[in-house]
Amino acid sequence: MIDIGLTHIALPVSDIEQSIKFYATYAQMQVIHRRIDAGRGVAVAWLSDRTRPFAIVLIQTDSVHPILSPFAHLGVGCHNRQSMDALCDKARQEGVLIEEPKDSGPPVGYWAFLRDPDGHTLELSYGQEIGLTVDRTENV
């Protein structure tokens, strides 16, 4: 199988284990590949939620300048509003909730912003209509 289209986003991170834990907790992602990059000697991990062929590639580096902040972000859809609220409660307790949940109605839905260990922004959402919008444009 050949990968076509958007396949990944690469993020520099200062502590790869901390970032893996964050994305496992808040985006239900798991490591699908790990290595030490032969050319640079740095740790690399690919994370996926296994819902589509897309990965976050974490690359450990000494210096991180957050690329996805404050409004630039990765977006993750949650199963329901209750599971999203539970994640936001956990994020609030851990001090990583940076924008409280709000309901912006269709097509944006219910969403909140979290800060990953290096300052990149992760959006949790429920009710966004991206899949529906894609389906509608395929039928046009």
mmCIF file of the C-alpha atoms, coordinates in Angstrom:
data_MODEL
# 
_entry.id   MODEL 
# 
loop_
_atom_site.group_PDB 
_atom_site.id 
_atom_site.type_symbol 
_atom_site.label_atom_id 
_atom_site.label_alt_id 
_atom_site.label_comp_id 
_atom_site.label_asym_id 
_atom_site.label_entity_id 
_atom_site.label_seq_id 
_atom_site.pdbx_PDB_ins_code 
_atom_site.Cartn_x 
_atom_site.Cartn_y 
_atom_site.Cartn_z 
_atom_site.occupancy 
_atom_site.B_iso_or_equiv 
_atom_site.pdbx_formal_charge 
_atom_site.auth_seq_id 
_atom_site.auth_comp_id 
_atom_site.auth_asym_id 
_atom_site.auth_atom_id 
_atom_site.pdbx_PDB_model_num 
ATOM 1   C CA . MET A 1 1   ? 0.000   0.000  0.000  1.00 0.00 ? 1   MET A CA 1 
ATOM 2   C CA . ILE A 1 2   ? 1.306   3.446  -0.943 1.00 0.00 ? 2   ILE A CA 1 
ATOM 3   C CA . ASP A 1 3   ? 0.573   6.411  1.327  1.00 0.00 ? 3   ASP A CA 1 
ATOM 4   C CA . ILE A 1 4   ? -1.151  9.241  -0.521 1.00 0.00 ? 4   ILE A CA 1 
ATOM 5   C CA . GLY A 1 5   ? -2.339  12.542 0.941  1.00 0.00 ? 5   GLY A CA 1 
ATOM 6   C CA . LEU A 1 6   ? -1.686  13.970 4.380  1.00 0.00 ? 6   LEU A CA 1 
ATOM 7   C CA . THR A 1 7   ? 0.161   11.284 6.393  1.00 0.00 ? 7   THR A CA 1 
ATOM 8   C CA . HIS A 1 8   ? 1.766   12.951 9.406  1.00 0.00 ? 8   HIS A CA 1 
ATOM 9   C CA . ILE A 1 9   ? 2.825   16.011 11.301 1.00 0.00 ? 9   ILE A CA 1 
ATOM 10  C CA . ALA A 1 10  ? 6.257   16.173 12.944 1.00 0.00 ? 10  ALA A CA 1 
ATOM 11  C CA . LEU A 1 11  ? 6.633   17.927 16.293 1.00 0.00 ? 11  LEU A CA 1 
ATOM 12  C CA . PRO A 1 12  ? 9.874   18.723 18.089 1.00 0.00 ? 12  PRO A CA 1 
ATOM 13  C CA . VAL A 1 13  ? 9.695   17.672 21.753 1.00 0.00 ? 13  VAL A CA 1 
ATOM 14  C CA . SER A 1 14  ? 12.064  18.067 24.690 1.00 0.00 ? 14  SER A CA 1 
ATOM 15  C CA . ASP A 1 15  ? 11.068  14.849 26.523 1.00 0.00 ? 15  ASP A CA 1 
ATOM 16  C CA . ILE A 1 16  ? 9.705   12.163 24.222 1.00 0.00 ? 16  ILE A CA 1 
ATOM 17  C CA . GLU A 1 17  ? 8.375   9.978  27.068 1.00 0.00 ? 17  GLU A CA 1 
ATOM 18  C CA . GLN A 1 18  ? 6.414   12.887 28.553 1.00 0.00 ? 18  GLN A CA 1 
ATOM 19  C CA . SER A 1 19  ? 4.938   13.705 25.127 1.00 0.00 ? 19  SER A CA 1 
ATOM 20  C CA . ILE A 1 20  ? 4.011   10.061 24.467 1.00 0.00 ? 20  ILE A CA 1 
ATOM 21  C CA . LYS A 1 21  ? 2.173   9.983  27.797 1.00 0.00 ? 21  LYS A CA 1 
ATOM 22  C CA . PHE A 1 22  ? 0.330   13.247 27.023 1.00 0.00 ? 22  PHE A CA 1 
ATOM 23  C CA . TYR A 1 23  ? -0.896  12.114 23.590 1.00 0.00 ? 23  TYR A CA 1 
ATOM 24  C CA . ALA A 1 24  ? -1.810  8.654  24.915 1.00 0.00 ? 24  ALA A CA 1 
ATOM 25  C CA . THR A 1 25  ? -3.906  10.277 27.648 1.00 0.00 ? 25  THR A CA 1 
ATOM 26  C CA . TYR A 1 26  ? -5.573  13.106 25.758 1.00 0.00 ? 26  TYR A CA 1 
ATOM 27  C CA . ALA A 1 27  ? -5.665  11.852 22.141 1.00 0.00 ? 27  ALA A CA 1 
ATOM 28  C CA . GLN A 1 28  ? -5.850  8.069  22.723 1.00 0.00 ? 28  GLN A CA 1 
ATOM 29  C CA . MET A 1 29  ? -2.739  7.622  20.577 1.00 0.00 ? 29  MET A CA 1 
ATOM 30  C CA . GLN A 1 30  ? -0.206  4.848  20.883 1.00 0.00 ? 30  GLN A CA 1 
ATOM 31  C CA . VAL A 1 31  ? 3.337   4.310  19.679 1.00 0.00 ? 31  VAL A CA 1 
ATOM 32  C CA . ILE A 1 32  ? 3.401   2.488  16.341 1.00 0.00 ? 32  ILE A CA 1 
ATOM 33  C CA . HIS A 1 33  ? 7.122   2.986  15.596 1.00 0.00 ? 33  HIS A CA 1 
ATOM 34  C CA . ARG A 1 34  ? 10.215  3.971  17.605 1.00 0.00 ? 34  ARG A CA 1 
ATOM 35  C CA . ARG A 1 35  ? 13.845  4.418  16.742 1.00 0.00 ? 35  ARG A CA 1 
ATOM 36  C CA . ILE A 1 36  ? 16.987  6.418  17.293 1.00 0.00 ? 36  ILE A CA 1 
ATOM 37  C CA . ASP A 1 37  ? 17.540  8.413  14.122 1.00 0.00 ? 37  ASP A CA 1 
ATOM 38  C CA . ALA A 1 38  ? 20.840  7.166  12.705 1.00 0.00 ? 38  ALA A CA 1 
ATOM 39  C CA . GLY A 1 39  ? 21.840  10.501 11.170 1.00 0.00 ? 39  GLY A CA 1 
ATOM 40  C CA . ARG A 1 40  ? 21.093  12.755 14.141 1.00 0.00 ? 40  ARG A CA 1 
ATOM 41  C CA . GLY A 1 41  ? 21.176  10.325 17.050 1.00 0.00 ? 41  GLY A CA 1 
ATOM 42  C CA . VAL A 1 42  ? 17.825  11.529 18.423 1.00 0.00 ? 42  VAL A CA 1 
ATOM 43  C CA . ALA A 1 43  ? 14.801  9.587  19.643 1.00 0.00 ? 43  ALA A CA 1 
ATOM 44  C CA . VAL A 1 44  ? 11.824  9.433  17.256 1.00 0.00 ? 44  VAL A CA 1 
ATOM 45  C CA . ALA A 1 45  ? 8.352   8.010  17.921 1.00 0.00 ? 45  ALA A CA 1 
ATOM 46  C CA . TRP A 1 46  ? 5.348   7.746  15.636 1.00 0.00 ? 46  TRP A CA 1 
ATOM 47  C CA . LEU A 1 47  ? 1.942   7.897  17.347 1.00 0.00 ? 47  LEU A CA 1 
ATOM 48  C CA . SER A 1 48  ? -1.413  6.884  15.884 1.00 0.00 ? 48  SER A CA 1 
ATOM 49  C CA . ASP A 1 49  ? -4.987  6.556  17.082 1.00 0.00 ? 49  ASP A CA 1 
ATOM 50  C CA . ARG A 1 50  ? -5.391  3.790  14.457 1.00 0.00 ? 50  ARG A CA 1 
ATOM 51  C CA . THR A 1 51  ? -8.538  5.357  12.986 1.00 0.00 ? 51  THR A CA 1 
ATOM 52  C CA . ARG A 1 52  ? -6.841  6.397  9.714  1.00 0.00 ? 52  ARG A CA 1 
ATOM 53  C CA . PRO A 1 53  ? -3.346  6.344  8.181  1.00 0.00 ? 53  PRO A CA 1 
ATOM 54  C CA . PHE A 1 54  ? -2.062  9.439  9.984  1.00 0.00 ? 54  PHE A CA 1 
ATOM 55  C CA . ALA A 1 55  ? 0.657   9.826  12.620 1.00 0.00 ? 55  ALA A CA 1 
ATOM 56  C CA . ILE A 1 56  ? 2.170   12.416 14.895 1.00 0.00 ? 56  ILE A CA 1 
ATOM 57  C CA . VAL A 1 57  ? 5.934   12.077 14.608 1.00 0.00 ? 57  VAL A CA 1 
ATOM 58  C CA . LEU A 1 58  ? 7.662   13.156 17.812 1.00 0.00 ? 58  LEU A CA 1 
ATOM 59  C CA . ILE A 1 59  ? 11.329  14.094 17.424 1.00 0.00 ? 59  ILE A CA 1 
ATOM 60  C CA . GLN A 1 60  ? 13.335  14.729 20.575 1.00 0.00 ? 60  GLN A CA 1 
ATOM 61  C CA . THR A 1 61  ? 15.438  17.865 20.382 1.00 0.00 ? 61  THR A CA 1 
ATOM 62  C CA . ASP A 1 62  ? 17.345  20.105 22.764 1.00 0.00 ? 62  ASP A CA 1 
ATOM 63  C CA . SER A 1 63  ? 15.456  23.260 21.826 1.00 0.00 ? 63  SER A CA 1 
ATOM 64  C CA . VAL A 1 64  ? 11.701  23.467 21.219 1.00 0.00 ? 64  VAL A CA 1 
ATOM 65  C CA . HIS A 1 65  ? 9.941   26.535 19.897 1.00 0.00 ? 65  HIS A CA 1 
ATOM 66  C CA . PRO A 1 66  ? 6.234   25.645 19.911 1.00 0.00 ? 66  PRO A CA 1 
ATOM 67  C CA . ILE A 1 67  ? 4.969   25.630 16.368 1.00 0.00 ? 67  ILE A CA 1 
ATOM 68  C CA . LEU A 1 68  ? 1.356   24.849 17.156 1.00 0.00 ? 68  LEU A CA 1 
ATOM 69  C CA . SER A 1 69  ? 0.408   27.671 19.485 1.00 0.00 ? 69  SER A CA 1 
ATOM 70  C CA . PRO A 1 70  ? -1.479  29.616 20.600 1.00 0.00 ? 70  PRO A CA 1 
ATOM 71  C CA . PHE A 1 71  ? -4.256  29.118 18.027 1.00 0.00 ? 71  PHE A CA 1 
ATOM 72  C CA . ALA A 1 72  ? -2.495  26.773 15.575 1.00 0.00 ? 72  ALA A CA 1 
ATOM 73  C CA . HIS A 1 73  ? -3.341  23.289 16.829 1.00 0.00 ? 73  HIS A CA 1 
ATOM 74  C CA . LEU A 1 74  ? -3.928  19.595 16.294 1.00 0.00 ? 74  LEU A CA 1 
ATOM 75  C CA . GLY A 1 75  ? -7.574  18.582 16.599 1.00 0.00 ? 75  GLY A CA 1 
ATOM 76  C CA . VAL A 1 76  ? -8.879  15.324 18.053 1.00 0.00 ? 76  VAL A CA 1 
ATOM 77  C CA . GLY A 1 77  ? -12.515 14.260 18.040 1.00 0.00 ? 77  GLY A CA 1 
ATOM 78  C CA . CYS A 1 78  ? -13.896 12.624 21.200 1.00 0.00 ? 78  CYS A CA 1 
ATOM 79  C CA . HIS A 1 79  ? -16.532 9.851  21.378 1.00 0.00 ? 79  HIS A CA 1 
ATOM 80  C CA . ASN A 1 80  ? -19.032 11.988 23.275 1.00 0.00 ? 80  ASN A CA 1 
ATOM 81  C CA . ARG A 1 81  ? -19.354 15.171 25.292 1.00 0.00 ? 81  ARG A CA 1 
ATOM 82  C CA . GLN A 1 82  ? -19.033 13.314 28.619 1.00 0.00 ? 82  GLN A CA 1 
ATOM 83  C CA . SER A 1 83  ? -15.681 11.733 27.688 1.00 0.00 ? 83  SER A CA 1 
ATOM 84  C CA . MET A 1 84  ? -14.437 15.114 26.519 1.00 0.00 ? 84  MET A CA 1 
ATOM 85  C CA . ASP A 1 85  ? -15.552 16.733 29.778 1.00 0.00 ? 85  ASP A CA 1 
ATOM 86  C CA . ALA A 1 86  ? -13.707 14.021 31.740 1.00 0.00 ? 86  ALA A CA 1 
ATOM 87  C CA . LEU A 1 87  ? -10.510 14.709 29.772 1.00 0.00 ? 87  LEU A CA 1 
ATOM 88  C CA . CYS A 1 88  ? -10.939 18.454 30.333 1.00 0.00 ? 88  CYS A CA 1 
ATOM 89  C CA . ASP A 1 89  ? -11.376 17.864 34.076 1.00 0.00 ? 89  ASP A CA 1 
ATOM 90  C CA . LYS A 1 90  ? -8.126  15.863 34.105 1.00 0.00 ? 90  LYS A CA 1 
ATOM 91  C CA . ALA A 1 91  ? -6.379  18.539 32.020 1.00 0.00 ? 91  ALA A CA 1 
ATOM 92  C CA . ARG A 1 92  ? -7.622  21.248 34.397 1.00 0.00 ? 92  ARG A CA 1 
ATOM 93  C CA . GLN A 1 93  ? -6.250  19.317 37.405 1.00 0.00 ? 93  GLN A CA 1 
ATOM 94  C CA . GLU A 1 94  ? -2.906  18.818 35.627 1.00 0.00 ? 94  GLU A CA 1 
ATOM 95  C CA . GLY A 1 95  ? -2.701  22.497 34.665 1.00 0.00 ? 95  GLY A CA 1 
ATOM 96  C CA . VAL A 1 96  ? -2.743  21.874 30.887 1.00 0.00 ? 96  VAL A CA 1 
ATOM 97  C CA . LEU A 1 97  ? -6.241  23.145 30.029 1.00 0.00 ? 97  LEU A CA 1 
ATOM 98  C CA . ILE A 1 98  ? -5.691  26.499 28.326 1.00 0.00 ? 98  ILE A CA 1 
ATOM 99  C CA . GLU A 1 99  ? -9.166  27.163 26.891 1.00 0.00 ? 99  GLU A CA 1 
ATOM 100 C CA . GLU A 1 100 ? -12.246 25.953 28.754 1.00 0.00 ? 100 GLU A CA 1 
ATOM 101 C CA . PRO A 1 101 ? -14.792 23.878 26.800 1.00 0.00 ? 101 PRO A CA 1 
ATOM 102 C CA . LYS A 1 102 ? -17.276 25.891 24.786 1.00 0.00 ? 102 LYS A CA 1 
ATOM 103 C CA . ASP A 1 103 ? -20.032 25.003 22.369 1.00 0.00 ? 103 ASP A CA 1 
ATOM 104 C CA . SER A 1 104 ? -19.722 26.933 19.111 1.00 0.00 ? 104 SER A CA 1 
ATOM 105 C CA . GLY A 1 105 ? -22.585 25.085 17.405 1.00 0.00 ? 105 GLY A CA 1 
ATOM 106 C CA . PRO A 1 106 ? -22.406 23.414 13.990 1.00 0.00 ? 106 PRO A CA 1 
ATOM 107 C CA . PRO A 1 107 ? -20.074 22.846 12.248 1.00 0.00 ? 107 PRO A CA 1 
ATOM 108 C CA . VAL A 1 108 ? -17.461 23.638 14.940 1.00 0.00 ? 108 VAL A CA 1 
ATOM 109 C CA . GLY A 1 109 ? -19.126 21.817 17.835 1.00 0.00 ? 109 GLY A CA 1 
ATOM 110 C CA . TYR A 1 110 ? -17.980 21.565 21.455 1.00 0.00 ? 110 TYR A CA 1 
ATOM 111 C CA . TRP A 1 111 ? -14.253 22.152 21.893 1.00 0.00 ? 111 TRP A CA 1 
ATOM 112 C CA . ALA A 1 112 ? -11.404 23.006 24.281 1.00 0.00 ? 112 ALA A CA 1 
ATOM 113 C CA . PHE A 1 113 ? -7.658  23.686 24.016 1.00 0.00 ? 113 PHE A CA 1 
ATOM 114 C CA . LEU A 1 114 ? -4.914  21.877 25.947 1.00 0.00 ? 114 LEU A CA 1 
ATOM 115 C CA . ARG A 1 115 ? -1.179  22.554 26.118 1.00 0.00 ? 115 ARG A CA 1 
ATOM 116 C CA . ASP A 1 116 ? 1.183   19.621 25.532 1.00 0.00 ? 116 ASP A CA 1 
ATOM 117 C CA . PRO A 1 117 ? 4.445   19.363 27.525 1.00 0.00 ? 117 PRO A CA 1 
ATOM 118 C CA . ASP A 1 118 ? 6.276   21.607 25.022 1.00 0.00 ? 118 ASP A CA 1 
ATOM 119 C CA . GLY A 1 119 ? 3.568   24.221 24.552 1.00 0.00 ? 119 GLY A CA 1 
ATOM 120 C CA . HIS A 1 120 ? 1.979   22.856 21.369 1.00 0.00 ? 120 HIS A CA 1 
ATOM 121 C CA . THR A 1 121 ? -1.811  23.186 21.365 1.00 0.00 ? 121 THR A CA 1 
ATOM 122 C CA . LEU A 1 122 ? -4.175  20.196 21.172 1.00 0.00 ? 122 LEU A CA 1 
ATOM 123 C CA . GLU A 1 123 ? -7.880  20.747 20.580 1.00 0.00 ? 123 GLU A CA 1 
ATOM 124 C CA . LEU A 1 124 ? -10.383 18.241 21.942 1.00 0.00 ? 124 LEU A CA 1 
ATOM 125 C CA . SER A 1 125 ? -13.767 18.369 20.268 1.00 0.00 ? 125 SER A CA 1 
ATOM 126 C CA . TYR A 1 126 ? -17.112 16.679 20.027 1.00 0.00 ? 126 TYR A CA 1 
ATOM 127 C CA . GLY A 1 127 ? -19.656 17.308 17.293 1.00 0.00 ? 127 GLY A CA 1 
ATOM 128 C CA . GLN A 1 128 ? -17.405 18.838 14.686 1.00 0.00 ? 128 GLN A CA 1 
ATOM 129 C CA . GLU A 1 129 ? -18.719 18.045 11.248 1.00 0.00 ? 129 GLU A CA 1 
ATOM 130 C CA . ILE A 1 130 ? -15.511 17.392 9.327  1.00 0.00 ? 130 ILE A CA 1 
ATOM 131 C CA . GLY A 1 131 ? -16.512 13.850 8.272  1.00 0.00 ? 131 GLY A CA 1 
ATOM 132 C CA . LEU A 1 132 ? -19.976 15.039 7.286  1.00 0.00 ? 132 LEU A CA 1 
ATOM 133 C CA . THR A 1 133 ? -18.511 17.950 5.336  1.00 0.00 ? 133 THR A CA 1 
ATOM 134 C CA . VAL A 1 134 ? -16.119 15.629 3.474  1.00 0.00 ? 134 VAL A CA 1 
ATOM 135 C CA . ASP A 1 135 ? -18.983 13.239 2.658  1.00 0.00 ? 135 ASP A CA 1 
ATOM 136 C CA . ARG A 1 136 ? -21.096 16.113 1.313  1.00 0.00 ? 136 ARG A CA 1 
ATOM 137 C CA . THR A 1 137 ? -18.314 17.357 -0.985 1.00 0.00 ? 137 THR A CA 1 
ATOM 138 C CA . GLU A 1 138 ? -17.704 13.830 -2.363 1.00 0.00 ? 138 GLU A CA 1 
ATOM 139 C CA . ASN A 1 139 ? -21.328 13.739 -3.524 1.00 0.00 ? 139 ASN A CA 1 
ATOM 140 C CA . VAL A 1 140 ? -21.159 17.090 -5.337 1.00 0.00 ? 140 VAL A CA 1 
# 
